[in-house]
Coordinates of C-alpha atoms in Angstrom, one line a residue:
Chain B
X1 CA 67.5 42.5 -40.4
X2 CA 69.0 41.7 -43.8
X3 CA 72.4 42.0 -42.2
X4 CA 71.4 39.2 -39.8
X5 CA 70.4 37.1 -42.7
X6 CA 73.7 37.8 -44.3
X7 CA 75.7 36.7 -41.3
X8 CA 73.5 33.6 -40.9
X9 CA 74.3 32.8 -44.5
X10 CA 78.0 33.1 -43.9
X11 CA 77.7 31.0 -40.8
X12 CA 75.9 28.2 -42.7
X13 CA 78.4 28.4 -45.6
X14 CA 81.2 28.2 -43.1
X15 CA 79.7 25.1 -41.4
X16 CA 79.1 23.4 -44.7
X17 CA 82.7 24.2 -45.9
X18 CA 84.2 22.8 -42.7
X19 CA 82.1 19.7 -43.0
X20 CA 83.1 19.1 -46.6
X21 CA 86.7 19.5 -45.8
X22 CA 86.6 16.9 -43.0
X23 CA 89.8 15.0 -43.3
X24 CA 89.5 12.1 -45.7
X25 CA 91.2 8.9 -44.7
X26 CA 94.0 8.1 -47.0
X27 CA 95.3 4.6 -47.2
X28 CA 97.2 2.4 -49.6
X29 CA 94.6 -0.4 -49.5
X30 CA 91.1 -0.4 -48.1
X31 CA 89.2 -3.6 -47.2
X32 CA 85.5 -3.7 -46.5
X33 CA 84.4 -6.4 -44.0
X34 CA 80.7 -7.1 -44.1
X35 CA 79.9 -8.7 -40.8
X36 CA 76.9 -9.4 -38.6
X37 CA 75.9 -7.5 -35.5
X38 CA 77.6 -8.8 -32.4
X39 CA 81.1 -8.8 -33.9
X40 CA 81.3 -4.9 -33.7
X41 CA 83.7 -4.8 -30.7
X42 CA 85.8 -7.8 -31.7
X43 CA 86.5 -6.5 -35.2
X44 CA 87.2 -3.0 -34.0
X45 CA 90.1 -4.5 -32.0
X46 CA 91.1 -7.0 -34.6
X47 CA 91.2 -4.5 -37.4
X48 CA 93.6 -2.3 -35.5
X49 CA 95.8 -5.3 -34.7
X50 CA 95.8 -6.5 -38.3
X51 CA 96.6 -3.1 -39.7
X52 CA 99.6 -2.9 -37.4
X53 CA 100.7 -6.4 -38.2
X54 CA 100.3 -5.9 -42.0
X55 CA 102.3 -2.6 -41.8
X56 CA 105.1 -4.4 -40.0
X57 CA 105.1 -7.5 -42.2
X58 CA 104.3 -6.2 -45.7
X59 CA 105.0 -2.5 -45.2
X60 CA 101.6 -1.5 -46.5
X61 CA 99.0 0.6 -44.8
X62 CA 95.6 -1.0 -44.8
X63 CA 92.4 0.5 -43.7
X64 CA 89.5 -1.8 -42.8
X65 CA 86.0 -0.5 -43.1
X66 CA 83.2 -2.2 -41.3
X67 CA 79.6 -2.8 -42.2
X68 CA 77.4 -4.4 -39.6
X69 CA 73.8 -5.7 -39.8
X70 CA 71.7 -8.8 -39.6
X71 CA 73.6 -11.7 -41.2
X72 CA 71.0 -12.3 -43.8
X73 CA 70.7 -8.6 -44.7
X74 CA 74.5 -8.4 -45.1
X75 CA 74.5 -11.4 -47.4
X76 CA 71.7 -9.8 -49.4
X77 CA 73.7 -6.6 -49.7
X78 CA 76.7 -8.4 -51.1
X79 CA 74.5 -10.2 -53.6
X80 CA 73.1 -6.9 -54.6
X81 CA 76.5 -5.4 -55.2
X82 CA 78.0 -4.2 -51.8
X83 CA 81.7 -4.3 -52.6
X84 CA 82.8 -6.2 -49.5
X85 CA 86.2 -7.9 -49.7
X86 CA 85.5 -10.3 -47.0
X87 CA 82.3 -11.5 -45.3
X88 CA 82.3 -12.6 -41.7
X89 CA 78.8 -13.8 -41.1
X90 CA 76.7 -15.7 -38.6
X91 CA 75.7 -18.7 -40.7
X92 CA 77.1 -20.9 -43.3
X93 CA 73.9 -20.7 -45.2
X94 CA 74.2 -16.9 -45.6
X95 CA 77.6 -17.4 -47.4
X96 CA 76.0 -20.2 -49.4
X97 CA 73.3 -17.8 -50.5
X98 CA 76.0 -15.5 -52.0
X99 CA 77.5 -18.6 -53.7
X100 CA 74.1 -19.5 -55.2
X101 CA 72.9 -16.0 -56.2
X102 CA 75.4 -14.5 -58.5
X103 CA 78.3 -16.6 -57.6
X104 CA 80.5 -13.9 -56.1
X105 CA 82.0 -16.5 -53.8
X106 CA 83.3 -19.9 -55.2
X107 CA 81.5 -23.0 -53.8
X108 CA 84.7 -24.4 -52.3
X109 CA 85.0 -21.5 -49.7
X110 CA 84.4 -23.7 -46.6
X111 CA 87.5 -25.9 -47.3
X112 CA 89.9 -23.0 -47.8
X113 CA 90.5 -22.1 -44.2
X114 CA 90.9 -24.1 -41.0
X115 CA 88.1 -25.4 -38.8
X116 CA 85.5 -25.2 -41.7
X117 CA 86.4 -21.5 -42.2
X118 CA 85.3 -20.7 -38.7
X119 CA 88.2 -19.1 -36.8
X120 CA 86.1 -18.8 -33.7
X121 CA 83.0 -20.5 -32.5
X122 CA 80.3 -19.5 -30.0
X123 CA 77.4 -21.0 -28.2
X124 CA 74.1 -19.9 -26.8
X125 CA 73.8 -19.1 -23.1
X126 CA 71.3 -17.4 -20.9
X127 CA 71.5 -13.9 -19.5
X128 CA 69.3 -13.5 -16.4
X129 CA 68.7 -10.7 -14.1
X130 CA 70.9 -10.4 -10.9
X131 CA 70.3 -13.2 -8.4
X132 CA 68.5 -15.3 -11.0
X133 CA 65.1 -14.7 -9.5
X134 CA 63.4 -17.3 -11.6
X135 CA 66.0 -20.0 -10.9
X136 CA 66.9 -20.7 -14.5
X137 CA 69.6 -23.3 -14.8
X138 CA 68.7 -25.3 -17.9
X139 CA 66.5 -25.2 -21.0
X140 CA 63.6 -26.9 -19.2
X141 CA 63.4 -24.0 -16.7
X142 CA 62.5 -21.6 -19.6
X143 CA 59.0 -22.9 -19.9
X144 CA 58.2 -23.0 -16.1
X145 CA 55.8 -20.6 -14.4
X146 CA 55.5 -17.2 -15.9
X147 CA 59.0 -17.0 -17.3
X148 CA 59.2 -14.6 -20.3
X149 CA 62.1 -15.0 -22.8
X150 CA 63.7 -12.6 -25.2
X151 CA 65.1 -13.8 -28.5
X152 CA 65.2 -12.4 -32.0
X153 CA 63.2 -13.7 -34.9
X154 CA 64.7 -16.8 -36.4
X155 CA 63.3 -15.8 -39.8
X156 CA 65.6 -12.8 -40.0
X157 CA 68.4 -13.3 -37.4
X158 CA 71.2 -15.8 -37.6
X159 CA 71.7 -15.7 -33.8
X160 CA 68.0 -16.5 -33.3
X161 CA 68.3 -19.7 -35.4
X162 CA 71.1 -20.8 -33.1
X163 CA 68.9 -20.1 -30.1
X164 CA 66.1 -22.2 -31.6
X165 CA 68.5 -25.0 -32.5
X166 CA 70.1 -25.0 -29.1
X167 CA 66.7 -25.3 -27.5
X168 CA 65.9 -28.1 -29.9
X169 CA 69.1 -30.0 -29.1
X170 CA 68.2 -30.0 -25.4
X171 CA 64.7 -31.1 -26.1
X172 CA 65.9 -33.8 -28.4
X173 CA 68.0 -35.3 -25.6
X174 CA 65.4 -34.7 -22.9
X175 CA 62.5 -36.3 -24.8
X176 CA 64.7 -38.9 -26.5
X177 CA 63.9 -37.7 -30.0
X178 CA 60.1 -37.7 -29.6
X179 CA 59.2 -35.1 -32.3
X180 CA 55.8 -34.2 -31.0
X181 CA 57.2 -33.4 -27.5
X182 CA 60.1 -31.4 -28.9
X183 CA 57.8 -29.3 -31.1
X184 CA 55.4 -28.8 -28.1
X185 CA 58.4 -27.5 -26.0
X186 CA 59.6 -25.2 -28.8
X187 CA 56.1 -23.9 -29.3
X188 CA 55.7 -23.2 -25.6
X189 CA 59.1 -21.5 -25.6
X190 CA 58.2 -19.0 -28.4
X191 CA 54.8 -18.3 -26.8
X192 CA 56.8 -16.8 -24.0
X193 CA 58.6 -14.2 -26.2
X194 CA 56.8 -10.9 -25.9
X195 CA 58.7 -9.4 -28.8
X196 CA 60.9 -10.9 -31.6
X197 CA 63.4 -8.3 -32.6
X198 CA 64.9 -8.6 -36.1
X199 CA 68.5 -8.9 -34.9
X200 CA 70.6 -10.2 -32.0
X201 CA 71.7 -6.8 -30.9
X202 CA 68.1 -5.5 -30.9
X203 CA 67.2 -8.3 -28.5
X204 CA 70.0 -7.5 -26.2
X205 CA 68.9 -3.9 -26.0
X206 CA 65.3 -5.0 -25.5
X207 CA 66.4 -7.1 -22.5
X208 CA 69.1 -5.0 -21.0
X209 CA 67.9 -1.4 -21.6
X210 CA 64.2 -1.7 -21.9
X211 CA 64.1 -4.4 -19.2
X212 CA 61.7 -6.7 -20.9
X213 CA 61.7 -10.4 -20.1
X214 CA 63.3 -12.7 -17.5
X215 CA 65.9 -14.3 -19.6
X216 CA 67.8 -13.4 -22.8
X217 CA 68.9 -16.2 -25.1
X218 CA 72.1 -14.8 -26.4
X219 CA 75.4 -15.5 -28.0
X220 CA 77.9 -16.2 -25.3
X221 CA 80.0 -13.1 -26.3
X222 CA 76.9 -10.9 -26.5
X223 CA 75.9 -12.0 -23.0
X224 CA 79.3 -11.1 -21.6
X225 CA 79.3 -7.8 -23.5
X226 CA 75.9 -6.8 -22.1
X227 CA 77.2 -7.6 -18.6
X228 CA 80.1 -5.3 -19.2
X229 CA 78.1 -2.5 -20.8
X230 CA 75.3 -2.4 -18.3
X231 CA 77.2 -3.2 -15.1
X232 CA 78.2 -6.6 -13.8
X233 CA 75.7 -6.3 -10.9
X234 CA 72.7 -6.1 -13.2
X235 CA 72.9 -9.5 -14.8
X236 CA 74.2 -13.0 -14.4
X237 CA 75.3 -15.4 -17.1
X238 CA 73.9 -19.0 -16.9
X239 CA 75.7 -21.5 -19.1
X240 CA 73.3 -24.5 -19.6
X241 CA 74.8 -28.0 -19.5
X242 CA 74.0 -28.5 -23.2
X243 CA 73.9 -26.0 -26.0
X244 CA 74.7 -25.7 -29.7
X245 CA 78.1 -25.1 -31.4
X246 CA 77.7 -22.1 -33.6
X247 CA 80.4 -21.8 -36.2
X248 CA 80.3 -18.3 -37.7
X249 CA 82.1 -18.6 -41.0
X250 CA 84.3 -16.2 -42.9
X251 CA 85.1 -16.0 -46.6
X252 CA 86.9 -13.9 -49.2
X253 CA 84.4 -12.5 -51.7
X254 CA 86.2 -13.8 -54.8
X255 CA 84.6 -11.6 -57.4
X256 CA 85.1 -8.4 -55.4
X257 CA 88.7 -8.9 -54.4
X258 CA 89.6 -9.9 -58.0
X259 CA 87.9 -6.8 -59.4
X260 CA 89.6 -4.6 -56.8
X261 CA 93.0 -6.4 -56.7
X262 CA 92.8 -6.9 -53.0
X263 CA 92.9 -10.7 -52.8
X264 CA 96.3 -10.9 -51.2
X265 CA 95.5 -8.5 -48.3
X266 CA 92.0 -10.0 -47.9
X267 CA 93.4 -13.5 -47.6
X268 CA 96.1 -12.2 -45.1
X269 CA 93.3 -10.6 -43.1
X270 CA 91.3 -13.8 -42.8
X271 CA 94.4 -15.9 -42.1
X272 CA 95.3 -13.5 -39.3
X273 CA 92.1 -14.5 -37.5
X274 CA 93.8 -17.9 -36.9
X275 CA 97.1 -16.4 -35.6
X276 CA 97.9 -16.3 -31.9
X277 CA 97.0 -12.7 -31.7
X278 CA 93.7 -13.2 -33.6
X279 CA 92.8 -16.2 -31.4
X280 CA 93.6 -14.3 -28.2
X281 CA 91.5 -11.3 -29.3
X282 CA 88.6 -13.6 -30.1
X283 CA 88.8 -15.1 -26.6
X284 CA 89.1 -11.7 -25.1
X285 CA 85.8 -10.8 -26.7
X286 CA 84.3 -14.1 -25.5
X287 CA 84.4 -16.0 -28.7
X288 CA 85.5 -19.6 -28.4
X289 CA 88.8 -19.7 -30.2
X290 CA 89.3 -22.5 -32.8
X291 CA 92.8 -23.2 -31.4
X292 CA 92.6 -23.2 -27.6
X293 CA 96.2 -24.2 -27.2
X294 CA 97.6 -20.7 -28.2
X295 CA 95.2 -18.8 -25.9
X296 CA 96.0 -17.5 -22.5
X297 CA 94.4 -19.8 -19.9
X298 CA 92.8 -16.9 -17.9
X299 CA 90.9 -15.9 -21.1
X300 CA 89.5 -19.5 -21.4
X301 CA 88.3 -19.6 -17.8
X302 CA 85.2 -17.6 -18.8
X303 CA 84.3 -20.1 -21.5
X304 CA 83.6 -23.4 -19.7
X305 CA 83.4 -26.7 -21.4
X306 CA 79.9 -27.9 -22.0
X307 CA 78.2 -30.4 -24.3
X308 CA 78.0 -28.7 -27.6
X309 CA 75.9 -30.2 -30.4
X310 CA 76.9 -29.3 -34.0
X311 CA 74.6 -28.5 -36.9
X312 CA 76.0 -31.6 -38.6
X313 CA 74.6 -33.8 -35.8
X314 CA 72.1 -36.4 -37.3
X315 CA 69.1 -34.7 -35.6
X316 CA 69.8 -31.6 -37.8
X317 CA 71.8 -33.0 -40.7
X318 CA 73.6 -29.8 -41.7
X319 CA 72.4 -26.3 -42.7
X320 CA 71.3 -27.3 -46.2
X321 CA 68.7 -29.6 -44.6
X322 CA 68.0 -27.6 -41.5
X323 CA 67.4 -24.2 -43.1
X324 CA 64.4 -25.2 -45.3
X325 CA 63.0 -27.8 -42.8
X326 CA 62.9 -25.5 -39.8
X327 CA 63.1 -21.9 -41.1
X328 CA 61.8 -22.0 -44.7
X329 CA 58.3 -20.8 -45.6
X330 CA 55.9 -23.2 -44.0
X331 CA 58.7 -24.9 -42.1
X332 CA 58.6 -26.1 -38.5
X333 CA 59.0 -22.6 -37.0
X334 CA 56.1 -21.3 -39.1
X335 CA 54.0 -24.2 -38.0
X336 CA 54.6 -23.8 -34.3
X337 CA 54.9 -20.0 -34.0
X338 CA 51.7 -18.0 -33.8
X339 CA 52.2 -14.3 -32.9
X340 CA 50.4 -13.3 -29.8
X341 CA 47.3 -11.3 -30.6
Chain Y
X1 CA 33.5 35.5 -33.6
X2 CA 31.9 32.5 -31.9
X3 CA 29.7 34.8 -29.9
X4 CA 28.1 36.1 -33.0
X5 CA 28.0 32.8 -34.7
X6 CA 26.5 30.9 -31.8
X7 CA 23.9 33.6 -31.0
X8 CA 21.3 32.2 -33.3
X9 CA 22.5 28.8 -34.3
X10 CA 22.0 25.7 -32.2
X11 CA 25.0 24.9 -30.0
X12 CA 27.7 22.8 -31.8
X13 CA 30.2 20.3 -30.4
X14 CA 32.6 22.0 -28.2
X15 CA 30.4 25.0 -27.3
X16 CA 29.9 24.0 -23.7
X17 CA 32.6 25.3 -21.4
X18 CA 33.2 21.9 -19.8
X19 CA 33.4 20.1 -23.1
X20 CA 35.6 22.7 -24.6
X21 CA 38.1 22.5 -21.7
X22 CA 38.0 18.7 -21.9
X23 CA 38.8 18.8 -25.6
X24 CA 41.6 21.3 -25.2
X25 CA 42.9 19.3 -22.3
X26 CA 43.0 16.1 -24.3
X27 CA 44.8 17.8 -27.2
X28 CA 47.3 19.4 -24.9
X29 CA 48.1 16.3 -23.0
X30 CA 48.3 14.2 -26.1
X31 CA 50.6 16.8 -27.6
X32 CA 52.8 16.7 -24.5
X33 CA 52.9 12.9 -24.4
X34 CA 53.4 12.3 -28.1
X35 CA 55.6 15.2 -29.1
X36 CA 57.0 17.1 -26.2
X37 CA 58.1 14.3 -24.0
X38 CA 60.2 12.5 -26.6
X39 CA 61.9 15.7 -27.6
X40 CA 62.8 16.5 -23.9
X41 CA 64.1 13.0 -23.5
X42 CA 66.4 13.4 -26.5
X43 CA 67.8 16.6 -24.9
X44 CA 68.1 15.0 -21.5
X45 CA 69.8 11.7 -22.7
X46 CA 72.1 13.6 -25.0
X47 CA 73.6 15.6 -22.1
X48 CA 73.2 12.9 -19.4
X49 CA 76.9 11.9 -19.5
X50 CA 78.0 15.5 -19.7
X51 CA 78.8 18.1 -22.3
X52 CA 82.2 16.4 -23.0
X53 CA 80.6 13.1 -24.3
X54 CA 78.2 15.2 -26.3
X55 CA 80.9 17.2 -28.1
X56 CA 83.2 14.3 -28.5
X57 CA 80.4 12.4 -30.2
X58 CA 79.8 15.2 -32.6
X59 CA 83.5 15.6 -33.2
X60 CA 84.0 11.9 -34.0
X61 CA 85.0 11.5 -37.7
X62 CA 82.2 9.0 -38.3
X63 CA 79.6 11.4 -36.9
X64 CA 81.0 14.3 -38.9
X65 CA 81.0 12.1 -42.0
X66 CA 77.4 11.1 -41.4
X67 CA 76.4 14.8 -41.1
X68 CA 78.3 15.5 -44.3
X69 CA 76.6 12.7 -46.1
X70 CA 73.2 14.0 -44.9
X71 CA 74.0 17.6 -46.0
X72 CA 75.3 16.5 -49.4
X73 CA 72.3 14.3 -50.0
X74 CA 70.0 17.3 -49.1
X75 CA 72.0 19.7 -51.3
X76 CA 71.4 17.4 -54.3
X77 CA 68.0 16.0 -53.6
X78 CA 66.2 19.2 -52.5
X79 CA 67.0 21.4 -55.6
X80 CA 66.2 18.5 -57.9
X81 CA 62.9 17.9 -56.2
X82 CA 62.2 21.6 -56.1
X83 CA 62.6 21.9 -59.8
X84 CA 60.5 18.8 -60.3
X85 CA 57.8 20.0 -58.0
X86 CA 57.5 23.4 -59.6
X87 CA 57.4 22.0 -63.1
X88 CA 54.8 19.4 -62.1
X89 CA 52.6 21.9 -60.3
X90 CA 52.9 24.4 -63.2
X91 CA 52.0 21.8 -65.7
X92 CA 49.1 20.5 -63.7
X93 CA 47.5 23.8 -62.7
X94 CA 48.1 26.0 -65.7
X95 CA 47.7 23.6 -68.6
X96 CA 45.2 21.1 -69.8
X97 CA 46.5 17.9 -71.3
X98 CA 45.8 14.2 -71.5
X99 CA 47.2 12.1 -68.6
X100 CA 46.9 15.0 -66.2
X101 CA 45.2 12.9 -63.6
X102 CA 47.7 10.1 -64.1
X103 CA 50.5 12.6 -63.4
X104 CA 48.8 13.7 -60.2
X105 CA 48.5 10.1 -59.1
X106 CA 52.2 9.4 -59.9
X107 CA 53.3 12.4 -57.8
X108 CA 51.3 11.1 -54.9
X109 CA 52.7 7.6 -55.0
X110 CA 55.7 8.2 -52.7
X111 CA 53.3 9.4 -50.0
X112 CA 51.4 6.2 -50.0
X113 CA 54.3 3.8 -50.5
X114 CA 56.3 2.8 -47.4
X115 CA 59.9 4.0 -47.8
X116 CA 61.2 0.5 -47.2
X117 CA 59.3 -0.6 -50.3
X118 CA 61.0 2.1 -52.3
X119 CA 64.4 1.0 -51.0
X120 CA 63.7 -2.7 -52.0
X121 CA 62.4 -1.5 -55.4
X122 CA 65.7 0.3 -56.0
X123 CA 67.5 -2.9 -55.2
X124 CA 65.6 -4.7 -57.9
X125 CA 66.2 -2.0 -60.4
X126 CA 69.9 -1.1 -59.7
X127 CA 71.1 -4.1 -57.7
X128 CA 73.5 -6.6 -59.2
X129 CA 70.6 -9.1 -59.6
X130 CA 68.3 -6.3 -60.8
X131 CA 67.2 -4.8 -64.1
X132 CA 70.1 -2.5 -64.8
X133 CA 72.6 -3.9 -62.3
X134 CA 74.7 -6.0 -64.7
X135 CA 75.0 -3.2 -67.2
X136 CA 75.9 -0.7 -64.5
X137 CA 78.5 -3.1 -63.1
X138 CA 80.0 -3.7 -66.5
X139 CA 80.4 0.0 -67.0
X140 CA 81.8 0.4 -63.5
X141 CA 79.0 2.8 -62.4
X142 CA 78.2 2.6 -58.7
X143 CA 74.7 3.5 -57.6
X144 CA 73.7 1.3 -54.7
X145 CA 75.7 1.2 -51.5
X146 CA 77.1 4.6 -52.4
X147 CA 76.0 8.3 -52.5
X148 CA 74.0 8.1 -55.7
X149 CA 71.7 5.3 -54.3
X150 CA 71.2 7.3 -51.1
X151 CA 70.3 10.4 -53.1
X152 CA 67.9 8.5 -55.4
X153 CA 66.1 6.9 -52.5
X154 CA 65.8 10.2 -50.7
X155 CA 64.5 11.9 -53.8
X156 CA 61.9 9.2 -54.3
X157 CA 60.5 9.6 -50.8
X158 CA 60.4 13.4 -51.0
X159 CA 59.3 13.9 -54.6
X160 CA 55.8 15.0 -53.8
X161 CA 56.6 17.6 -51.1
X162 CA 57.1 20.7 -53.2
X163 CA 54.4 19.9 -55.7
X164 CA 51.9 19.1 -52.9
X165 CA 52.4 22.6 -51.4
X166 CA 52.1 24.4 -54.7
X167 CA 49.2 22.7 -56.5
X168 CA 46.4 23.8 -54.2
X169 CA 47.6 27.4 -54.1
X170 CA 48.2 27.6 -57.8
X171 CA 44.8 26.0 -58.4
X172 CA 43.1 28.6 -56.2
X173 CA 45.0 31.4 -57.9
X174 CA 43.7 30.3 -61.3
X175 CA 45.1 31.3 -64.7
X176 CA 43.8 34.9 -65.1
X177 CA 47.1 36.6 -64.3
X178 CA 49.1 34.3 -66.7
X179 CA 46.5 34.9 -69.4
X180 CA 46.7 38.6 -68.9
X181 CA 50.5 38.5 -69.1
X182 CA 50.5 36.5 -72.2
X183 CA 47.9 38.7 -73.9
X184 CA 50.1 41.7 -73.1
X185 CA 53.0 40.0 -75.0
X186 CA 55.1 38.3 -72.3
X187 CA 56.9 35.1 -73.3
X188 CA 56.3 31.8 -71.5
X189 CA 59.4 32.1 -69.4
X190 CA 58.8 35.8 -68.6
X191 CA 55.2 34.9 -67.5
X192 CA 56.6 32.1 -65.3
X193 CA 59.3 34.1 -63.6
X194 CA 57.5 37.5 -63.3
X195 CA 54.0 36.3 -62.6
X196 CA 53.7 32.7 -61.5
X197 CA 56.8 32.3 -59.4
X198 CA 56.4 35.5 -57.3
X199 CA 52.8 34.5 -56.5
X200 CA 53.8 31.1 -55.0
X201 CA 57.1 32.2 -53.5
X202 CA 56.2 31.5 -49.9
X203 CA 54.4 28.2 -50.5
X204 CA 57.4 27.2 -52.5
X205 CA 59.8 28.0 -49.7
X206 CA 57.6 26.2 -47.3
X207 CA 57.6 23.1 -49.5
X208 CA 61.4 23.3 -49.8
X209 CA 61.8 23.5 -46.0
X210 CA 59.5 20.4 -45.5
X211 CA 61.3 18.5 -48.3
X212 CA 64.7 19.3 -46.7
X213 CA 63.6 18.1 -43.3
X214 CA 62.3 14.9 -44.7
X215 CA 65.4 14.3 -46.8
X216 CA 67.7 14.7 -43.8
X217 CA 65.5 12.5 -41.6
X218 CA 64.8 9.7 -44.1
X219 CA 65.7 6.3 -42.6
X220 CA 63.9 3.3 -44.2
X221 CA 64.6 3.7 -47.9
X222 CA 68.2 4.8 -47.2
X223 CA 68.9 2.0 -44.8
X224 CA 68.3 -0.5 -47.6
X225 CA 70.5 1.1 -50.3
X226 CA 73.3 2.4 -48.1
X227 CA 75.2 -0.8 -47.2
X228 CA 75.8 0.7 -43.7
X229 CA 79.5 1.2 -44.1
X230 CA 80.8 3.0 -41.1
X231 CA 82.3 6.4 -42.0
X232 CA 81.4 5.9 -45.6
X233 CA 77.7 5.5 -46.4
X234 CA 76.0 6.2 -43.2
X235 CA 73.7 9.2 -43.1
X236 CA 72.8 10.8 -39.8
X237 CA 69.7 8.7 -39.1
X238 CA 71.6 5.5 -39.9
X239 CA 74.4 6.7 -37.7
X240 CA 72.0 7.2 -34.8
X241 CA 70.8 3.6 -35.1
X242 CA 74.4 2.4 -35.3
X243 CA 75.5 4.3 -32.2
X244 CA 72.4 3.0 -30.3
X245 CA 73.2 -0.6 -31.2
X246 CA 76.9 0.1 -30.2
X247 CA 75.5 0.7 -26.6
X248 CA 76.5 4.3 -27.1
X249 CA 73.1 5.6 -26.1
X250 CA 74.5 9.1 -25.2
X251 CA 76.1 9.4 -28.6
X252 CA 73.0 8.2 -30.3
X253 CA 70.9 10.9 -28.5
X254 CA 73.6 13.5 -29.2
X255 CA 73.3 12.8 -32.9
X256 CA 69.5 12.6 -32.6
X257 CA 69.6 16.1 -31.0
X258 CA 71.1 17.4 -34.2
X259 CA 68.2 16.1 -36.2
X260 CA 65.8 17.3 -33.6
X261 CA 67.4 20.7 -33.8
X262 CA 66.8 20.6 -37.5
X263 CA 63.2 19.9 -36.9
X264 CA 62.9 22.9 -34.6
X265 CA 64.5 25.1 -37.2
X266 CA 62.1 23.8 -39.7
X267 CA 59.1 24.7 -37.5
X268 CA 60.5 28.2 -37.0
X269 CA 61.1 28.6 -40.7
X270 CA 57.6 27.4 -41.4
X271 CA 56.0 29.8 -39.0
X272 CA 58.1 32.7 -40.3
X273 CA 57.2 31.8 -43.8
X274 CA 53.5 31.5 -43.1
X275 CA 53.5 35.0 -41.5
X276 CA 55.3 36.7 -44.2
X277 CA 53.4 34.8 -46.8
X278 CA 50.0 35.8 -45.4
X279 CA 51.0 39.4 -45.1
X280 CA 52.4 39.8 -48.5
X281 CA 50.2 37.6 -50.7
X282 CA 47.8 40.5 -51.4
X283 CA 50.6 43.0 -52.1
X284 CA 52.3 40.5 -54.4
X285 CA 49.1 39.9 -56.4
X286 CA 48.9 43.6 -57.4
X287 CA 52.7 43.7 -57.8
X288 CA 52.6 40.8 -60.2
X289 CA 49.9 42.5 -62.3
X290 CA 51.9 45.7 -62.5
X291 CA 55.1 43.9 -63.6
X292 CA 53.2 42.0 -66.2
X293 CA 53.3 44.8 -68.8

């Protein structure tokens, strides 16, 4: 019996040793990109493309590490010391939070890159079950009959705020700016959400895998991705005639790149998002490229032109006004949303 | 035994055959639903897309790194917490001092605090905006979003495990043997290693096993302080969530099966330890006395 224990010990020691000696990745430069949830697949492709490009152009090997999470959580981590070289988040206000808390990013970040530092944009569309059994075509259809919606929590999720604002933009047009009617519509909408996940990806899984709800309010790219992952015959994408223009911004984390000496490669990384290859990759992953002219037409076919309201539209007045007014403590969302008991 | 006991006494709850069967039935079906079914699902989902997907997931560098992170964390956290638990239990049960009750309460805190609270608290202590953050940053010491933070968070959550196993046993054993050893001229260390430690050997091992299982499975606290960098700061539980959200359900369940396997090993170790412990406790007691002089 003691012999058995001995062999067991050797086996365990062997396993441990082999794990410890797992090949470490060696590279000249390492970048850490702190991103939000639905960009996982896009950045996987883009990182490979950039590494190849940089090797050819500058002769340096660069390895890009990825960290994904809710946009707000990622911003918080960078504020608390996560050594990200670049942030590619869902909301301008999340990058502003880094500017305001500790100042790791300089306040002029938005003007440094083209298109307000948003190399790609997106919008909110509907993902419905095959055949669209509830006949959902537009935002008004979401509050008809017994329709149940799936959306993440706007308090924690960047994507969820865009969902909310897209619905608001439709209601604003529909009710000609009547605040009481808009709020009643939004309240009715959130009454139909059986769960509010904390992030966009969680909601997609809730809708697609756990089969809860009739319609998922989702990022356009997330909706397409879910279609691909779970089979095209399971879902349909409905693009409403009006939605919101989401501009997920990117920025170099000044304090971190200066401390690590990675500013040059970090800036090259973000600039490459605007290159022809970066823009085509964005479109391939169903983001709306900032520069449509350089993108292959067949990739653009999936992203039809619709009326897109921006956050700077007078009804919202930019993130700095919208964030506290709608999503702050005691804001409009807190007033209209009462969790089901 | 119940035949003798129930002979004279009035019937108690559960004495009737129908009621007894009902109770046993409820317990068994609850056990099956709450514990067995999820475990079976893990196994089923892990292998649903074939053995190839299963092994390729486990061979993926990120998965291997996550396993390594988990193992390293356990290799640091468990010995530290074992030393802490033994010291705390020894102090509390064998000595009288002021603040003893306070120490007991402090040891219990991690049990009653949600792990996520522990994680956030660490952020406020070691984070860049926190108490020691700026100093640590100025001296280029990385705690959060790296291995030290993960180990610290895991240690906080599992601090009470060893002490909690030892204290009741050591209290029941009393101080007679130690006093005898000391009166026969044994030094404090000698008393501890020759008398106290052998007496609690099995309980200690049991505590270590539980502590280890919890360290390896900890999610909440670690999730806050890890930074979720793929292939860098993901432990196995974080890696499972990551795979699941990557739409790689099979991979997530394959990784989960590793943790589940660990749980099964824990149970086997626990049962084995309990058997040996019960059988030997008597022998050890006499043993300990004889080695005392």
